[in-house]
PDB file of C-alpha atoms in Angstrom:
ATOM      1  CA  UNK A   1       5.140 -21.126  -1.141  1.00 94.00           C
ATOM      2  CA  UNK A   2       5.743 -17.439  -2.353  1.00 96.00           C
ATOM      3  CA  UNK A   3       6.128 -14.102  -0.370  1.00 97.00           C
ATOM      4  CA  UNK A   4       6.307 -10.861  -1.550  1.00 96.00           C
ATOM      5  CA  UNK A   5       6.373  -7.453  -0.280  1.00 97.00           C
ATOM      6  CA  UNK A   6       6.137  -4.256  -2.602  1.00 97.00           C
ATOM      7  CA  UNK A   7       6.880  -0.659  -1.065  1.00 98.00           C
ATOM      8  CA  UNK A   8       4.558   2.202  -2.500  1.00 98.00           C
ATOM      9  CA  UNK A   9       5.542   5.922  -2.251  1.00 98.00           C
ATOM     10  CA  UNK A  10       2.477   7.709  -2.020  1.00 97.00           C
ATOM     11  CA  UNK A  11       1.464  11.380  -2.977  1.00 96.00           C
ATOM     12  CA  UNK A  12      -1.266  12.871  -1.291  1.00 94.00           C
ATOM     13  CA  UNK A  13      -3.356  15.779  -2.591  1.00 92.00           C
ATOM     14  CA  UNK A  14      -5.500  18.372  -0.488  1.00 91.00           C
ATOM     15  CA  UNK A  15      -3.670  17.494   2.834  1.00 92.00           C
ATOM     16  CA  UNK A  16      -2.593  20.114   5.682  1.00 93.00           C
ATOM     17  CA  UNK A  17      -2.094  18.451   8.642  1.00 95.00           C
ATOM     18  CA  UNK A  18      -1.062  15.186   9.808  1.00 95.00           C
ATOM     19  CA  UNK A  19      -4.106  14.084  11.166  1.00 95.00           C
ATOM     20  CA  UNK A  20      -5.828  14.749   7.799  1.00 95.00           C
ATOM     21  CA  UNK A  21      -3.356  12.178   6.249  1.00 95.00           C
ATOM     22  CA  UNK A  22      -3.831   9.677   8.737  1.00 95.00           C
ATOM     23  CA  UNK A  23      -7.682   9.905   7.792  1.00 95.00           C
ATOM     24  CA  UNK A  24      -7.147   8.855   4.374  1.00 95.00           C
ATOM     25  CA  UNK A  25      -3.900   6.303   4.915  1.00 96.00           C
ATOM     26  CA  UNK A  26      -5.454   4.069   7.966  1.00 96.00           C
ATOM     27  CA  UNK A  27      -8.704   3.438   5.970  1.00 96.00           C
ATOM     28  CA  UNK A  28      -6.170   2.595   2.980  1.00 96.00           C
ATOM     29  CA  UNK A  29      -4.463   0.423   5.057  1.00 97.00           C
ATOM     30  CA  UNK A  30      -7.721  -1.222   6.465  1.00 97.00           C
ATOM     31  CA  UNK A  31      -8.999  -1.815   3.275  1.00 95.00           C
ATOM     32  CA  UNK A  32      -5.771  -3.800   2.248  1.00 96.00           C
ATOM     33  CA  UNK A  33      -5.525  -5.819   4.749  1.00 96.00           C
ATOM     34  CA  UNK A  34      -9.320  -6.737   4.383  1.00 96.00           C
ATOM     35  CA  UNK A  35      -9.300  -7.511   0.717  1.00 95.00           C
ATOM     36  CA  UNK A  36      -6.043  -8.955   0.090  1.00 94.00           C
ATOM     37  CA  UNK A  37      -5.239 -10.712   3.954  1.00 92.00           C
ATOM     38  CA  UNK A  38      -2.325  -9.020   3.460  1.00 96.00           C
ATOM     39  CA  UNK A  39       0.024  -7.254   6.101  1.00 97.00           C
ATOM     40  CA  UNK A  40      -0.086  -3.611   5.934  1.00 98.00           C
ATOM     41  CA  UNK A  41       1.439  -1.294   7.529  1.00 98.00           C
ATOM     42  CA  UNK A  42       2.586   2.565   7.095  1.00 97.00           C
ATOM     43  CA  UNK A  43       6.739   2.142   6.792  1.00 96.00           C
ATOM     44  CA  UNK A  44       8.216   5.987   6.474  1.00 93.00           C
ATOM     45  CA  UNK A  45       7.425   9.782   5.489  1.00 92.00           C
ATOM     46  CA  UNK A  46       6.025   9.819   9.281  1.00 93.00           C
ATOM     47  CA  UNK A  47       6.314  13.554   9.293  1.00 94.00           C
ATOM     48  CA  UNK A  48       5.162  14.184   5.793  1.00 94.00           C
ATOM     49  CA  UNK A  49       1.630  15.949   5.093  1.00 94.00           C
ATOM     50  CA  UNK A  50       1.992  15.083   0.973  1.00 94.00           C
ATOM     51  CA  UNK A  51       3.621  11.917   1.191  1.00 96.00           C
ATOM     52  CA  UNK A  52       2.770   8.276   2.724  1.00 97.00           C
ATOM     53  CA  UNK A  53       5.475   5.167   2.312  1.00 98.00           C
ATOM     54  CA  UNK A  54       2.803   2.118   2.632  1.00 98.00           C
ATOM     55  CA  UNK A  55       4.498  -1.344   2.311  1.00 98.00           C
ATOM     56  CA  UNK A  56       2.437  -4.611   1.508  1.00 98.00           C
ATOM     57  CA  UNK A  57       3.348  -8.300   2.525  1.00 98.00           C
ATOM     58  CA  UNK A  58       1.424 -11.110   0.610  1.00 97.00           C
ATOM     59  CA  UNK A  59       2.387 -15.164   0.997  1.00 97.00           C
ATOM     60  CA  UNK A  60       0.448 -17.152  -1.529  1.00 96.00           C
ATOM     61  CA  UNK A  61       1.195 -20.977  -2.817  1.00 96.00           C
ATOM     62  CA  UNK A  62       0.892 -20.383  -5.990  1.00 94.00           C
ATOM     63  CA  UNK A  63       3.466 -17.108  -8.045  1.00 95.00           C
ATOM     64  CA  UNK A  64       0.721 -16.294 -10.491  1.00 94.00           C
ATOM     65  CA  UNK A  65      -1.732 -15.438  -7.332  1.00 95.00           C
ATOM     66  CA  UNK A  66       0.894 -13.464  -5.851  1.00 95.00           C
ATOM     67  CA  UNK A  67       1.348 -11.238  -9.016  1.00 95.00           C
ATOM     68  CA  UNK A  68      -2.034 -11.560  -9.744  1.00 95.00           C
ATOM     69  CA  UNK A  69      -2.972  -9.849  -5.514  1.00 96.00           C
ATOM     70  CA  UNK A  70      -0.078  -7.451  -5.838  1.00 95.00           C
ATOM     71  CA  UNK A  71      -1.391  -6.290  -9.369  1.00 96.00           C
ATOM     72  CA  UNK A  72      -4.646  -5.596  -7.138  1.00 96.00           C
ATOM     73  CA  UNK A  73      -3.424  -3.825  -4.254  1.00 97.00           C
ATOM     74  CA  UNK A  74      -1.682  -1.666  -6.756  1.00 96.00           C
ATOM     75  CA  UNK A  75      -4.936  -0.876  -8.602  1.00 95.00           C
ATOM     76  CA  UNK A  76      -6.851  -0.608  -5.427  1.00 95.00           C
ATOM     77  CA  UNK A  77      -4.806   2.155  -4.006  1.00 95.00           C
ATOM     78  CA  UNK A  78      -5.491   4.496  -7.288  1.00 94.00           C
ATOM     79  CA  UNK A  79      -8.870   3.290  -7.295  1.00 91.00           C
ATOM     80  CA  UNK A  80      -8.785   5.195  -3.643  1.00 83.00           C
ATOM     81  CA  UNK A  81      -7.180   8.397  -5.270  1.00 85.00           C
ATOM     82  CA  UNK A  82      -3.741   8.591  -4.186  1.00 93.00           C
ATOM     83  CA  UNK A  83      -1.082   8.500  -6.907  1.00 95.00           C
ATOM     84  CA  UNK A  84       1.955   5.910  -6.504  1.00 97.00           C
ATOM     85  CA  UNK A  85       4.686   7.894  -7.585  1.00 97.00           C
ATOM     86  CA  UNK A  86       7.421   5.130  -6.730  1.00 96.00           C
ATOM     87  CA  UNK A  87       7.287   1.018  -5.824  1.00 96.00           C
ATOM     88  CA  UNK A  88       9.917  -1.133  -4.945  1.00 97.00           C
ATOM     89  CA  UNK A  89       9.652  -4.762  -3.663  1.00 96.00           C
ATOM     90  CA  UNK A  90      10.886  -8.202  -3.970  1.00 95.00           C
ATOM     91  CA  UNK A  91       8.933 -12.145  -4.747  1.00 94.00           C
ATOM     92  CA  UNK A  92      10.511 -15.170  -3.142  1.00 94.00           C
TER      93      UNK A  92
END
């Protein structure tokens, strides 16, 4: 068994207000967890219009699916039109 978790840094464009970024990060988040049965969930930069901190939790059997679904998520979140500009995260 293999778990991983990878922490994105998000920027956000064309956001004033905190509600505005909570329209485009909890449909993110939904998505995620949808596609990948992964656990999602929003992890800092609370109190940030521009920025998002998203982390992603995966547990797969095999290590190649693990890359393989964490590879996605990470393409699935610019395919949504947010830029990643930082990632950190560990594999067991």
């Amino acid at each position: 068994m293999h778990v991983g978790y990878m922490t994105y840094l998000l920027r956000l464009y064309g956001i004033s207000s905190l509600k505005e970024k909570r329209a485009v990060i909890k449909p993110l988040i939904s998505d995620l967890r949808k596609n990948f049965n992964a656990s999602v969930v929003e992890t800092g930069k609370h109190d940030s219009k521009q920025e998002a901190e998203v982390t992603v939790s995966i547990v797969t059997k095999e290590r190649g699916e693990l890359d393989s679904l964490l590879q996605s998520v990470w393409q699935r979140i610019i395919w949504n039109g947010i830029e990643i500009i930082g990632e950190n995260g560990e594999i067991w």
